[in-house]
mmCIF file of C-alpha atoms in Angstrom:
data_model
loop_
_atom_site.group_PDB
_atom_site.id
_atom_site.type_symbol
_atom_site.label_atom_id
_atom_site.label_comp_id
_atom_site.label_asym_id
_atom_site.label_seq_id
_atom_site.Cartn_x
_atom_site.Cartn_y
_atom_site.Cartn_z
ATOM 1 C CA MET A 341 41.053 71.960 -18.136
ATOM 2 C CA GLU A 342 37.725 73.227 -16.702
ATOM 3 C CA LEU A 343 35.791 70.970 -19.065
ATOM 4 C CA LEU A 344 37.901 67.974 -18.095
ATOM 5 C CA LEU A 345 37.395 68.638 -14.384
ATOM 6 C CA LEU A 346 33.673 68.977 -14.929
ATOM 7 C CA LEU A 347 33.561 65.632 -16.685
ATOM 8 C CA CYS A 348 35.385 64.050 -13.748
ATOM 9 C CA LEU A 349 32.664 65.164 -11.328
ATOM 10 C CA CYS A 350 29.713 62.860 -10.953
ATOM 11 C CA VAL A 351 27.039 62.046 -8.410
ATOM 12 C CA SER A 352 26.140 58.471 -7.516
ATOM 13 C CA THR A 353 22.584 58.044 -6.222
ATOM 14 C CA TRP A 354 20.066 55.249 -5.898
ATOM 15 C CA THR A 355 17.023 55.315 -8.095
ATOM 16 C CA GLY A 356 13.636 54.437 -6.647
ATOM 17 C CA LYS A 357 13.119 50.679 -6.415
ATOM 18 C CA THR A 358 10.522 48.482 -4.713
ATOM 19 C CA SER A 359 11.044 44.829 -3.810
ATOM 20 C CA ALA A 360 9.652 42.179 -1.457
ATOM 21 C CA ASP A 361 11.496 39.518 0.548
ATOM 22 C CA GLU A 362 10.468 35.899 1.132
ATOM 23 C CA ASN A 363 8.367 36.953 4.131
ATOM 24 C CA GLY A 364 6.421 39.485 2.099
ATOM 25 C CA LEU A 365 8.070 42.585 3.599
ATOM 26 C CA ILE A 366 8.044 45.268 0.925
ATOM 27 C CA THR A 367 11.190 47.402 0.744
ATOM 28 C CA VAL A 368 11.207 50.779 -0.988
ATOM 29 C CA ASN A 369 14.641 52.189 -1.894
ATOM 30 C CA VAL A 370 14.850 55.884 -2.762
ATOM 31 C CA SER A 371 17.463 58.604 -2.972
ATOM 32 C CA GLN A 372 17.667 61.307 -0.348
ATOM 33 C CA SER A 373 15.637 64.458 -1.202
ATOM 34 C CA SER A 374 13.355 62.527 -3.572
ATOM 35 C CA ASP A 375 9.708 61.558 -2.991
ATOM 36 C CA ALA A 376 8.854 58.066 -1.754
ATOM 37 C CA ILE A 377 5.626 56.180 -2.450
ATOM 38 C CA LEU A 378 4.782 53.584 0.204
ATOM 39 C CA PRO A 379 2.298 51.076 -1.260
ATOM 40 C CA CYS A 380 -0.674 49.717 0.661
ATOM 41 C CA SER A 381 -3.853 48.054 -0.563
ATOM 42 C CA PRO A 382 -6.218 45.509 1.040
ATOM 43 C CA THR A 383 -6.375 42.067 -0.502
ATOM 44 C CA THR A 384 -10.100 42.602 -1.077
ATOM 45 C CA LYS A 385 -9.456 45.729 -3.201
ATOM 46 C CA GLU A 386 -12.648 47.258 -1.807
ATOM 47 C CA ASP A 387 -13.631 50.926 -1.862
ATOM 48 C CA LEU A 388 -11.825 52.801 0.942
ATOM 49 C CA SER A 389 -13.694 56.094 0.633
ATOM 50 C CA PHE A 390 -15.636 55.453 3.851
ATOM 51 C CA LYS A 391 -13.052 53.259 5.564
ATOM 52 C CA SER A 392 -10.124 54.164 7.812
ATOM 53 C CA PHE A 393 -6.397 53.637 7.361
ATOM 54 C CA LYS A 394 -3.488 54.680 9.564
ATOM 55 C CA TRP A 395 0.198 54.879 8.766
ATOM 56 C CA ARG A 396 2.731 54.722 11.608
ATOM 57 C CA LYS A 397 6.509 54.551 11.974
ATOM 58 C CA ASP A 398 8.221 53.668 15.272
ATOM 59 C CA GLY A 399 5.164 54.817 17.199
ATOM 60 C CA LEU A 400 4.888 58.085 15.257
ATOM 61 C CA ASN A 401 1.664 59.018 13.486
ATOM 62 C CA VAL A 402 2.549 59.461 9.822
ATOM 63 C CA PHE A 403 -0.873 59.726 8.182
ATOM 64 C CA HIS A 404 -4.500 58.996 9.069
ATOM 65 C CA TYR A 405 -7.504 58.865 6.761
ATOM 66 C CA ASP A 406 -10.944 58.400 8.310
ATOM 67 C CA ALA A 407 -13.949 58.389 5.962
ATOM 68 C CA GLY A 408 -12.993 61.637 4.247
ATOM 69 C CA ASN A 409 -11.207 63.307 7.152
ATOM 70 C CA HIS A 410 -7.417 63.245 7.187
ATOM 71 C CA TYR A 411 -4.324 65.047 8.434
ATOM 72 C CA ASN A 412 -4.285 67.396 5.449
ATOM 73 C CA ASN A 413 -7.797 68.783 6.009
ATOM 74 C CA GLY A 414 -7.933 69.338 9.764
ATOM 75 C CA LEU A 415 -7.634 65.941 11.443
ATOM 76 C CA ARG A 416 -5.163 66.246 14.324
ATOM 77 C CA GLY A 417 -2.451 63.984 15.688
ATOM 78 C CA GLN A 418 0.201 63.890 12.959
ATOM 79 C CA ASP A 419 3.808 63.868 14.161
ATOM 80 C CA PRO A 420 5.634 67.139 13.302
ATOM 81 C CA GLN A 421 8.291 65.210 11.351
ATOM 82 C CA PHE A 422 5.706 64.436 8.664
ATOM 83 C CA LYS A 423 3.612 67.610 8.704
ATOM 84 C CA ASP A 424 2.946 69.021 5.209
ATOM 85 C CA ARG A 425 5.032 66.234 3.649
ATOM 86 C CA VAL A 426 2.575 63.346 3.268
ATOM 87 C CA SER A 427 -0.153 63.000 0.663
ATOM 88 C CA PHE A 428 -2.462 60.180 -0.419
ATOM 89 C CA PHE A 429 -4.156 59.197 -3.660
ATOM 90 C CA GLN A 430 -7.724 60.356 -3.152
ATOM 91 C CA ASP A 431 -8.800 59.557 -6.703
ATOM 92 C CA GLN A 432 -7.741 55.935 -6.198
ATOM 93 C CA LEU A 433 -9.513 55.215 -2.907
ATOM 94 C CA ARG A 434 -12.411 53.545 -4.712
ATOM 95 C CA SER A 435 -10.004 50.994 -6.180
ATOM 96 C CA GLY A 436 -8.572 50.198 -2.742
ATOM 97 C CA ASN A 437 -5.386 52.274 -2.809
ATOM 98 C CA ALA A 438 -4.246 53.377 0.669
ATOM 99 C CA SER A 439 -0.718 54.255 -0.449
ATOM 100 C CA ILE A 440 0.969 57.475 0.639
ATOM 101 C CA GLN A 441 3.713 59.669 -0.770
ATOM 102 C CA ILE A 442 6.342 61.276 1.480
ATOM 103 C CA GLN A 443 8.003 64.324 -0.016
ATOM 104 C CA ASN A 444 11.665 65.287 0.195
ATOM 105 C CA VAL A 445 12.753 62.257 2.222
ATOM 106 C CA THR A 446 15.716 62.355 4.598
ATOM 107 C CA ILE A 447 17.735 59.689 6.384
ATOM 108 C CA GLN A 448 15.484 60.158 9.423
ATOM 109 C CA ASP A 449 12.551 58.861 7.362
ATOM 110 C CA SER A 450 14.193 55.438 6.959
ATOM 111 C CA GLY A 451 12.564 52.617 8.908
ATOM 112 C CA ILE A 452 9.613 50.231 9.104
ATOM 113 C CA TYR A 453 6.168 51.675 8.416
ATOM 114 C CA SER A 454 2.847 50.010 9.171
ATOM 115 C CA CYS A 455 -0.361 50.544 7.226
ATOM 116 C CA GLU A 456 -3.496 49.447 9.109
ATOM 117 C CA ILE A 457 -6.775 49.443 7.193
ATOM 118 C CA SER A 458 -9.903 49.052 9.314
ATOM 119 C CA ARG A 459 -13.681 48.756 8.790
ATOM 120 C CA LEU A 460 -13.147 46.375 5.916
ATOM 121 C CA ASP A 461 -15.809 43.794 5.133
ATOM 122 C CA SER A 462 -13.346 41.205 6.455
ATOM 123 C CA GLY A 463 -12.357 43.266 9.524
ATOM 124 C CA SER A 464 -8.916 44.901 9.398
ATOM 125 C CA GLN A 465 -5.620 44.274 7.634
ATOM 126 C CA THR A 466 -2.099 45.480 8.452
ATOM 127 C CA PHE A 467 0.890 45.690 6.124
ATOM 128 C CA ASN A 468 4.535 46.530 6.841
ATOM 129 C CA ILE A 469 6.755 48.465 4.458
ATOM 130 C CA LYS A 470 10.452 49.207 4.883
ATOM 131 C CA LEU A 471 11.749 52.523 3.595
ATOM 132 C CA VAL A 472 15.467 52.823 2.832
ATOM 133 C CA VAL A 473 16.751 56.321 2.068
ATOM 134 C CA ASN A 474 20.147 56.192 0.393
ATOM 135 C CA VAL A 475 22.850 58.803 0.900
ATOM 136 C CA PRO A 476 24.357 60.133 -2.343
ATOM 137 C CA THR A 477 28.078 59.909 -3.016
ATOM 138 C CA LEU A 478 29.771 62.726 -4.884
ATOM 139 C CA HIS A 479 33.070 62.246 -6.693
ATOM 140 C CA ALA A 480 35.531 65.006 -7.518
ATOM 141 C CA THR A 481 39.142 65.299 -8.593
ATOM 142 C CA GLU A 482 41.737 67.141 -6.542
ATOM 143 C CA ASP A 483 42.090 70.901 -7.231
ATOM 144 C CA SER A 484 38.599 71.122 -8.778
ATOM 145 C CA ASP A 485 35.527 72.857 -7.340
ATOM 146 C CA VAL A 486 32.625 70.754 -6.100
ATOM 147 C CA MET A 487 29.048 71.699 -5.245
ATOM 148 C CA LEU A 488 27.348 69.951 -2.325
ATOM 149 C CA PRO A 489 23.567 70.082 -2.921
ATOM 150 C CA CYS A 490 21.044 70.854 -0.190
ATOM 151 C CA SER A 491 17.638 72.418 -0.744
ATOM 152 C CA LEU A 492 14.109 72.693 0.616
ATOM 153 C CA SER A 493 11.603 73.439 -2.114
ATOM 154 C CA GLY A 494 9.143 76.190 -1.275
ATOM 155 C CA LYS A 495 11.182 77.534 1.662
ATOM 156 C CA ASP A 496 12.667 81.029 1.794
ATOM 157 C CA LEU A 497 15.955 80.622 3.671
ATOM 158 C CA ARG A 498 17.059 84.252 3.777
ATOM 159 C CA GLN A 499 15.938 84.644 7.409
ATOM 160 C CA GLN A 500 16.778 81.088 8.445
ATOM 161 C CA VAL A 501 19.758 79.095 9.699
ATOM 162 C CA PHE A 502 21.559 76.269 7.947
ATOM 163 C CA ASP A 503 24.729 74.562 9.078
ATOM 164 C CA TRP A 504 27.177 72.421 7.115
ATOM 165 C CA LYS A 505 29.531 70.025 8.886
ATOM 166 C CA LYS A 506 32.027 67.359 7.866
ATOM 167 C CA ASP A 507 32.785 64.580 10.350
ATOM 168 C CA GLY A 508 32.188 67.042 13.199
ATOM 169 C CA GLN A 509 34.149 69.908 11.614
ATOM 170 C CA GLU A 510 32.365 73.197 10.951
ATOM 171 C CA VAL A 511 32.306 73.799 7.207
ATOM 172 C CA PHE A 512 29.826 76.659 6.766
ATOM 173 C CA LEU A 513 27.159 78.379 8.859
ATOM 174 C CA TYR A 514 24.511 80.771 7.570
ATOM 175 C CA ASN A 515 22.476 82.611 10.202
ATOM 176 C CA ASN A 516 19.836 85.121 9.129
ATOM 177 C CA GLY A 517 22.116 86.923 6.691
ATOM 178 C CA ASP A 518 25.368 86.395 8.577
ATOM 179 C CA HIS A 519 27.864 83.707 7.711
ATOM 180 C CA TYR A 520 31.220 82.508 8.884
ATOM 181 C CA ASN A 521 33.923 84.915 9.922
ATOM 182 C CA ASN A 522 34.907 83.083 13.102
ATOM 183 C CA GLY A 523 34.513 79.459 14.120
ATOM 184 C CA GLN A 524 34.961 77.884 10.710
ATOM 185 C CA HIS A 525 37.442 75.011 10.650
ATOM 186 C CA GLU A 526 40.839 75.990 9.289
ATOM 187 C CA ASN A 527 40.597 73.400 6.512
ATOM 188 C CA PHE A 528 37.746 75.359 4.910
ATOM 189 C CA LYS A 529 38.885 78.960 5.403
ATOM 190 C CA ASN A 530 38.287 81.076 2.272
ATOM 191 C CA ARG A 531 37.269 77.988 0.291
ATOM 192 C CA VAL A 532 33.491 77.752 0.768
ATOM 193 C CA GLU A 533 30.840 79.731 -1.111
ATOM 194 C CA PHE A 534 27.046 79.698 -0.976
ATOM 195 C CA PHE A 535 24.409 80.834 -3.460
ATOM 196 C CA GLN A 536 22.962 83.977 -1.900
ATOM 197 C CA ASP A 537 20.688 84.819 -4.830
ATOM 198 C CA GLN A 538 19.029 81.399 -4.544
ATOM 199 C CA LEU A 539 18.274 81.379 -0.812
ATOM 200 C CA GLN A 540 14.749 82.644 -1.453
ATOM 201 C CA PHE A 541 14.114 79.501 -3.498
ATOM 202 C CA GLY A 542 15.268 77.166 -0.709
ATOM 203 C CA ASN A 543 18.786 76.514 -2.008
ATOM 204 C CA ALA A 544 21.294 75.973 0.820
ATOM 205 C CA SER A 545 23.930 74.331 -1.377
ATOM 206 C CA ILE A 546 27.593 75.232 -1.014
ATOM 207 C CA ARG A 547 30.627 75.106 -3.269
ATOM 208 C CA ILE A 548 34.027 73.987 -1.982
ATOM 209 C CA LYS A 549 36.834 75.440 -4.047
ATOM 210 C CA ASN A 550 40.160 73.833 -4.861
ATOM 211 C CA THR A 551 39.283 70.479 -3.309
ATOM 212 C CA LYS A 552 41.845 68.358 -1.508
ATOM 213 C CA GLN A 553 41.880 64.663 -0.756
ATOM 214 C CA THR A 554 41.470 65.602 2.915
ATOM 215 C CA ASP A 555 38.047 67.046 2.003
ATOM 216 C CA SER A 556 36.788 63.490 1.530
ATOM 217 C CA GLY A 557 34.295 62.448 4.187
ATOM 218 C CA ASN A 558 30.696 62.588 5.369
ATOM 219 C CA TYR A 559 28.903 65.928 5.159
ATOM 220 C CA SER A 560 25.640 67.050 6.748
ATOM 221 C CA CYS A 561 23.371 70.001 5.976
ATOM 222 C CA THR A 562 21.059 70.884 8.877
ATOM 223 C CA PHE A 563 18.192 73.349 9.342
ATOM 224 C CA PRO A 564 17.912 73.626 13.155
ATOM 225 C CA ARG A 565 15.072 76.172 13.326
ATOM 226 C CA LEU A 566 12.767 74.948 10.605
ATOM 227 C CA GLN A 567 9.598 72.974 11.169
ATOM 228 C CA PRO A 568 9.018 70.113 10.847
ATOM 229 C CA PRO A 569 12.114 69.018 12.793
ATOM 230 C CA GLY A 570 14.559 66.497 11.423
ATOM 231 C CA GLN A 571 15.458 68.516 8.345
ATOM 232 C CA GLN A 572 18.930 67.062 7.853
ATOM 233 C CA PHE A 573 20.608 65.924 4.658
ATOM 234 C CA TYR A 574 23.723 63.819 4.315
ATOM 235 C CA MET A 575 26.186 63.041 1.561
ATOM 236 C CA LYS A 576 29.603 61.505 1.097
ATOM 237 C CA LEU A 577 32.363 63.263 -0.807
ATOM 238 C CA VAL A 578 35.232 61.339 -2.375
ATOM 239 C CA VAL A 579 38.123 63.415 -3.727
ATOM 240 C CA ARG A 580 40.645 61.562 -5.840
ATOM 241 C CA LYS A 581 44.065 62.690 -6.942
ATOM 242 C CA TYR A 582 44.033 64.216 -10.404
ATOM 243 C CA LYS A 583 45.817 62.076 -12.952
ATOM 244 C CA THR A 584 47.121 63.494 -16.173
ATOM 245 C CA PHE A 585 47.568 61.561 -19.366
ATOM 246 C CA CYS A 586 50.676 62.486 -21.293
ATOM 247 C CA PRO A 587 51.043 60.652 -24.605
ATOM 248 C CA ILE A 588 54.549 59.602 -25.572
ATOM 249 C CA LEU A 589 55.580 61.021 -28.906
ATOM 250 C CA LYS A 590 58.004 58.982 -30.980
ATOM 251 C CA GLU A 591 60.239 60.404 -33.618
ATOM 252 C CA SER A 592 59.564 59.073 -37.086
#
Protein backbone atom coordinates (compact mmCIF):
# COMPACT_ATOMS: atom_id res chain seq x y z
CA MET A 1 0.00 0.00 0.00
CA GLU A 2 2.80 2.46 0.92
CA LEU A 3 4.49 1.86 -2.43
CA LEU A 4 1.24 2.43 -4.29
CA LEU A 5 0.57 5.68 -2.43
CA LEU A 6 4.09 6.85 -3.17
CA LEU A 7 3.60 6.19 -6.86
CA CYS A 8 0.39 8.23 -6.78
CA LEU A 9 2.26 11.29 -5.50
CA CYS A 10 3.82 13.52 -8.10
CA VAL A 11 4.90 17.12 -8.50
CA SER A 12 4.04 19.14 -11.59
CA THR A 13 6.47 21.99 -12.30
CA TRP A 14 7.49 24.09 -15.27
CA THR A 15 10.92 23.59 -16.72
CA GLY A 16 12.99 26.60 -17.74
CA LYS A 17 11.98 27.92 -21.15
CA THR A 18 12.79 31.09 -23.09
CA SER A 19 10.68 32.49 -25.93
CA ALA A 20 10.06 35.77 -27.76
CA ASP A 21 6.78 37.26 -28.99
CA GLU A 22 6.14 39.09 -32.27
CA ASN A 23 7.24 42.38 -30.69
CA GLY A 24 10.57 40.94 -29.60
CA LEU A 25 9.74 40.73 -25.88
CA ILE A 26 11.71 37.82 -24.46
CA THR A 27 9.85 35.71 -21.89
CA VAL A 28 11.69 33.42 -19.49
CA ASN A 29 9.59 30.73 -17.77
CA VAL A 30 11.07 29.02 -14.72
CA SER A 31 9.89 27.00 -11.76
CA GLN A 32 9.75 28.51 -8.30
CA SER A 33 12.95 27.97 -6.24
CA SER A 34 15.07 27.45 -9.37
CA ASP A 35 17.63 29.86 -10.86
CA ALA A 36 16.64 32.13 -13.74
CA ILE A 37 18.98 33.47 -16.43
CA LEU A 38 17.80 36.74 -17.97
CA PRO A 39 19.54 37.23 -21.34
CA CYS A 40 20.90 40.56 -22.52
CA SER A 41 23.47 41.37 -25.19
CA PRO A 42 23.99 44.43 -27.43
CA THR A 43 23.43 44.00 -31.14
CA THR A 44 27.03 45.10 -31.71
CA LYS A 45 28.38 42.24 -29.53
CA GLU A 46 31.18 44.55 -28.36
CA ASP A 47 33.38 44.09 -25.30
CA LEU A 48 31.50 45.21 -22.17
CA SER A 49 34.41 45.03 -19.74
CA PHE A 50 34.68 48.83 -19.56
CA LYS A 51 31.04 49.62 -20.32
CA SER A 52 28.05 49.98 -18.01
CA PHE A 53 24.82 48.00 -17.80
CA LYS A 54 21.91 48.30 -15.39
CA TRP A 55 19.11 45.87 -14.67
CA ARG A 56 15.85 47.17 -13.19
CA LYS A 57 12.41 45.79 -12.35
CA ASP A 58 9.43 48.03 -11.53
CA GLY A 59 11.77 50.81 -10.48
CA LEU A 60 13.90 48.51 -8.32
CA ASN A 61 17.65 48.26 -8.86
CA VAL A 62 18.38 44.61 -9.62
CA PHE A 63 22.00 44.72 -10.76
CA HIS A 64 24.53 47.32 -11.91
CA TYR A 65 27.89 46.77 -13.57
CA ASP A 66 30.12 49.79 -14.19
CA ALA A 67 33.54 49.16 -15.75
CA GLY A 68 34.52 46.49 -13.25
CA ASN A 69 32.55 47.76 -10.26
CA HIS A 70 29.26 46.06 -9.45
CA TYR A 71 26.81 45.27 -6.66
CA ASN A 72 28.72 42.15 -5.64
CA ASN A 73 32.03 43.92 -4.98
CA GLY A 74 30.99 47.06 -3.12
CA LEU A 75 28.89 49.16 -5.49
CA ARG A 76 25.84 50.41 -3.59
CA GLY A 77 22.20 50.87 -4.50
CA GLN A 78 20.87 47.33 -5.00
CA ASP A 79 17.33 46.70 -3.76
CA PRO A 80 17.27 44.35 -0.72
CA GLN A 81 14.99 41.92 -2.57
CA PHE A 82 17.90 40.99 -4.85
CA LYS A 83 20.84 41.24 -2.45
CA ASP A 84 23.19 38.22 -2.63
CA ARG A 85 20.95 36.59 -5.24
CA VAL A 86 22.14 38.08 -8.54
CA SER A 87 25.30 37.19 -10.44
CA PHE A 88 26.64 37.99 -13.90
CA PHE A 89 28.91 36.23 -16.37
CA GLN A 90 32.21 38.03 -15.95
CA ASP A 91 34.13 35.68 -18.23
CA GLN A 92 31.71 36.48 -21.06
CA LEU A 93 31.78 40.28 -20.89
CA ARG A 94 34.31 40.47 -23.72
CA SER A 95 31.85 38.70 -26.02
CA GLY A 96 29.09 41.17 -25.14
CA ASN A 97 27.13 39.16 -22.57
CA ALA A 98 25.30 41.35 -20.03
CA SER A 99 23.00 38.56 -18.86
CA ILE A 100 22.33 37.95 -15.17
CA GLN A 101 21.28 34.96 -13.09
CA ILE A 102 18.80 35.30 -10.22
CA GLN A 103 19.03 32.53 -7.65
CA ASN A 104 16.16 30.80 -5.87
CA VAL A 105 13.39 32.75 -7.61
CA THR A 106 10.02 33.39 -5.97
CA ILE A 107 6.67 34.62 -7.25
CA GLN A 108 7.68 38.15 -6.21
CA ASP A 109 10.46 38.04 -8.81
CA SER A 110 7.95 37.75 -11.67
CA GLY A 111 7.62 40.83 -13.86
CA ILE A 112 9.21 42.92 -16.60
CA TYR A 113 12.94 43.58 -16.34
CA SER A 114 14.91 46.15 -18.31
CA CYS A 115 18.56 45.84 -19.27
CA GLU A 116 20.17 49.15 -20.27
CA ILE A 117 23.68 49.02 -21.73
CA SER A 118 25.45 52.37 -22.00
CA ARG A 119 28.78 53.73 -23.32
CA LEU A 120 28.49 51.59 -26.41
CA ASP A 121 30.12 52.76 -29.63
CA SER A 122 26.58 53.37 -30.91
CA GLY A 123 25.37 55.05 -27.69
CA SER A 124 23.06 52.97 -25.49
CA GLN A 125 20.64 50.09 -25.96
CA THR A 126 17.77 48.88 -23.77
CA PHE A 127 16.12 45.46 -23.77
CA ASN A 128 13.04 44.20 -21.92
CA ILE A 129 12.70 40.68 -20.56
CA LYS A 130 9.64 39.17 -18.90
CA LEU A 131 10.20 36.68 -16.09
CA VAL A 132 7.40 34.25 -15.26
CA VAL A 133 7.85 32.18 -12.11
CA ASN A 134 5.49 29.21 -12.07
CA VAL A 135 3.94 27.78 -8.92
CA PRO A 136 4.31 24.00 -8.58
CA THR A 137 1.28 21.76 -8.19
CA LEU A 138 1.52 18.72 -5.96
CA HIS A 139 -0.83 15.76 -6.32
CA ALA A 140 -1.64 13.27 -3.58
CA THR A 141 -4.24 10.62 -2.90
CA GLU A 142 -6.54 10.74 0.11
CA ASP A 143 -5.22 9.10 3.32
CA SER A 144 -1.58 9.33 2.16
CA ASP A 145 1.17 11.57 3.56
CA VAL A 146 2.44 14.47 1.46
CA MET A 147 5.55 16.62 1.82
CA LEU A 148 5.31 20.32 0.94
CA PRO A 149 8.82 21.52 -0.01
CA CYS A 150 10.28 24.83 1.12
CA SER A 151 13.97 25.56 1.55
CA LEU A 152 16.61 28.28 1.51
CA SER A 153 20.02 26.93 0.60
CA GLY A 154 22.83 28.13 2.83
CA LYS A 155 20.51 29.39 5.59
CA ASP A 156 20.46 27.99 9.12
CA LEU A 157 16.81 28.18 10.20
CA ARG A 158 17.15 26.90 13.76
CA GLN A 159 16.94 30.43 15.20
CA GLN A 160 14.55 31.77 12.57
CA VAL A 161 10.81 31.94 11.92
CA PHE A 162 8.87 30.28 9.13
CA ASP A 163 5.12 30.19 8.73
CA TRP A 164 2.95 27.89 6.63
CA LYS A 165 -0.59 28.88 5.66
CA LYS A 166 -3.33 27.49 3.45
CA ASP A 167 -5.89 29.92 2.03
CA GLY A 168 -5.52 32.05 5.17
CA GLN A 169 -5.58 29.12 7.61
CA GLU A 170 -2.61 28.60 9.92
CA VAL A 171 -0.99 25.28 9.07
CA PHE A 172 2.34 25.37 10.92
CA LEU A 173 4.50 27.98 12.64
CA TYR A 174 8.11 27.53 13.71
CA ASN A 175 9.58 30.29 15.89
CA ASN A 176 13.15 29.99 17.15
CA GLY A 177 12.73 26.43 18.39
CA ASP A 178 9.06 26.67 19.35
CA HIS A 179 6.25 25.42 17.17
CA TYR A 180 2.51 25.16 17.29
CA ASN A 181 0.70 24.23 20.45
CA ASN A 182 -1.97 26.93 20.20
CA GLY A 183 -3.32 28.84 17.22
CA GLN A 184 -3.04 26.09 14.64
CA HIS A 185 -6.20 25.57 12.60
CA GLU A 186 -8.26 22.61 13.74
CA ASN A 187 -8.00 20.96 10.33
CA PHE A 188 -4.26 20.44 10.85
CA LYS A 189 -4.10 19.49 14.54
CA ASN A 190 -1.68 16.58 15.15
CA ARG A 191 -1.22 16.09 11.40
CA VAL A 192 1.77 18.29 10.51
CA GLU A 193 5.44 17.44 10.99
CA PHE A 194 8.64 19.31 10.16
CA PHE A 195 12.21 18.13 9.66
CA GLN A 196 14.03 19.39 12.74
CA ASP A 197 17.35 17.73 11.90
CA GLN A 198 17.43 19.55 8.55
CA LEU A 199 16.72 23.09 9.74
CA GLN A 200 20.43 23.87 9.85
CA PHE A 201 20.57 23.16 6.11
CA GLY A 202 17.72 25.56 5.31
CA ASN A 203 14.94 22.98 5.03
CA ALA A 204 11.57 24.37 6.16
CA SER A 205 9.50 21.67 4.47
CA ILE A 206 6.55 20.08 6.24
CA ARG A 207 4.72 16.78 5.98
CA ILE A 208 0.93 16.58 6.22
CA LYS A 209 -0.20 13.18 7.40
CA ASN A 210 -3.35 11.33 6.40
CA THR A 211 -4.38 13.85 3.76
CA LYS A 212 -8.00 14.71 3.10
CA GLN A 213 -9.65 16.21 0.05
CA THR A 214 -10.29 19.32 2.17
CA ASP A 215 -6.49 19.78 2.36
CA SER A 216 -6.54 20.79 -1.31
CA GLY A 217 -5.74 24.46 -1.83
CA ASN A 218 -3.03 27.09 -2.08
CA TYR A 219 -0.19 26.95 0.45
CA SER A 220 2.44 29.55 1.31
CA CYS A 221 5.74 29.24 3.16
CA THR A 222 7.00 32.58 4.51
CA PHE A 223 10.19 33.71 6.25
CA PRO A 224 9.15 37.04 7.85
CA ARG A 225 12.46 37.89 9.57
CA LEU A 226 14.97 36.92 6.93
CA GLN A 227 16.77 39.33 4.65
CA PRO A 228 16.34 39.99 1.82
CA PRO A 229 12.58 40.49 2.26
CA GLY A 230 10.06 38.79 0.03
CA GLN A 231 11.13 35.26 0.91
CA GLN A 232 7.80 33.58 0.21
CA PHE A 233 7.10 30.35 -1.62
CA TYR A 234 3.79 29.12 -2.94
CA MET A 235 2.39 25.81 -4.10
CA LYS A 236 -0.94 24.20 -4.88
CA LEU A 237 -1.98 20.88 -3.38
CA VAL A 238 -4.58 18.67 -5.05
CA VAL A 239 -5.81 15.69 -3.02
CA ARG A 240 -7.89 13.16 -4.90
CA LYS A 241 -10.01 10.38 -3.52
CA TYR A 242 -8.18 7.07 -3.44
CA LYS A 243 -9.57 4.57 -5.90
CA THR A 244 -9.00 0.88 -5.52
CA PHE A 245 -8.94 -1.60 -8.35
CA CYS A 246 -10.57 -4.90 -7.53
CA PRO A 247 -10.36 -7.47 -10.32
CA ILE A 248 -13.40 -9.66 -10.83
CA LEU A 249 -12.56 -13.33 -10.55
CA LYS A 250 -14.63 -15.74 -12.61
CA GLU A 251 -15.08 -19.36 -11.80
CA SER A 252 -13.73 -21.70 -14.44
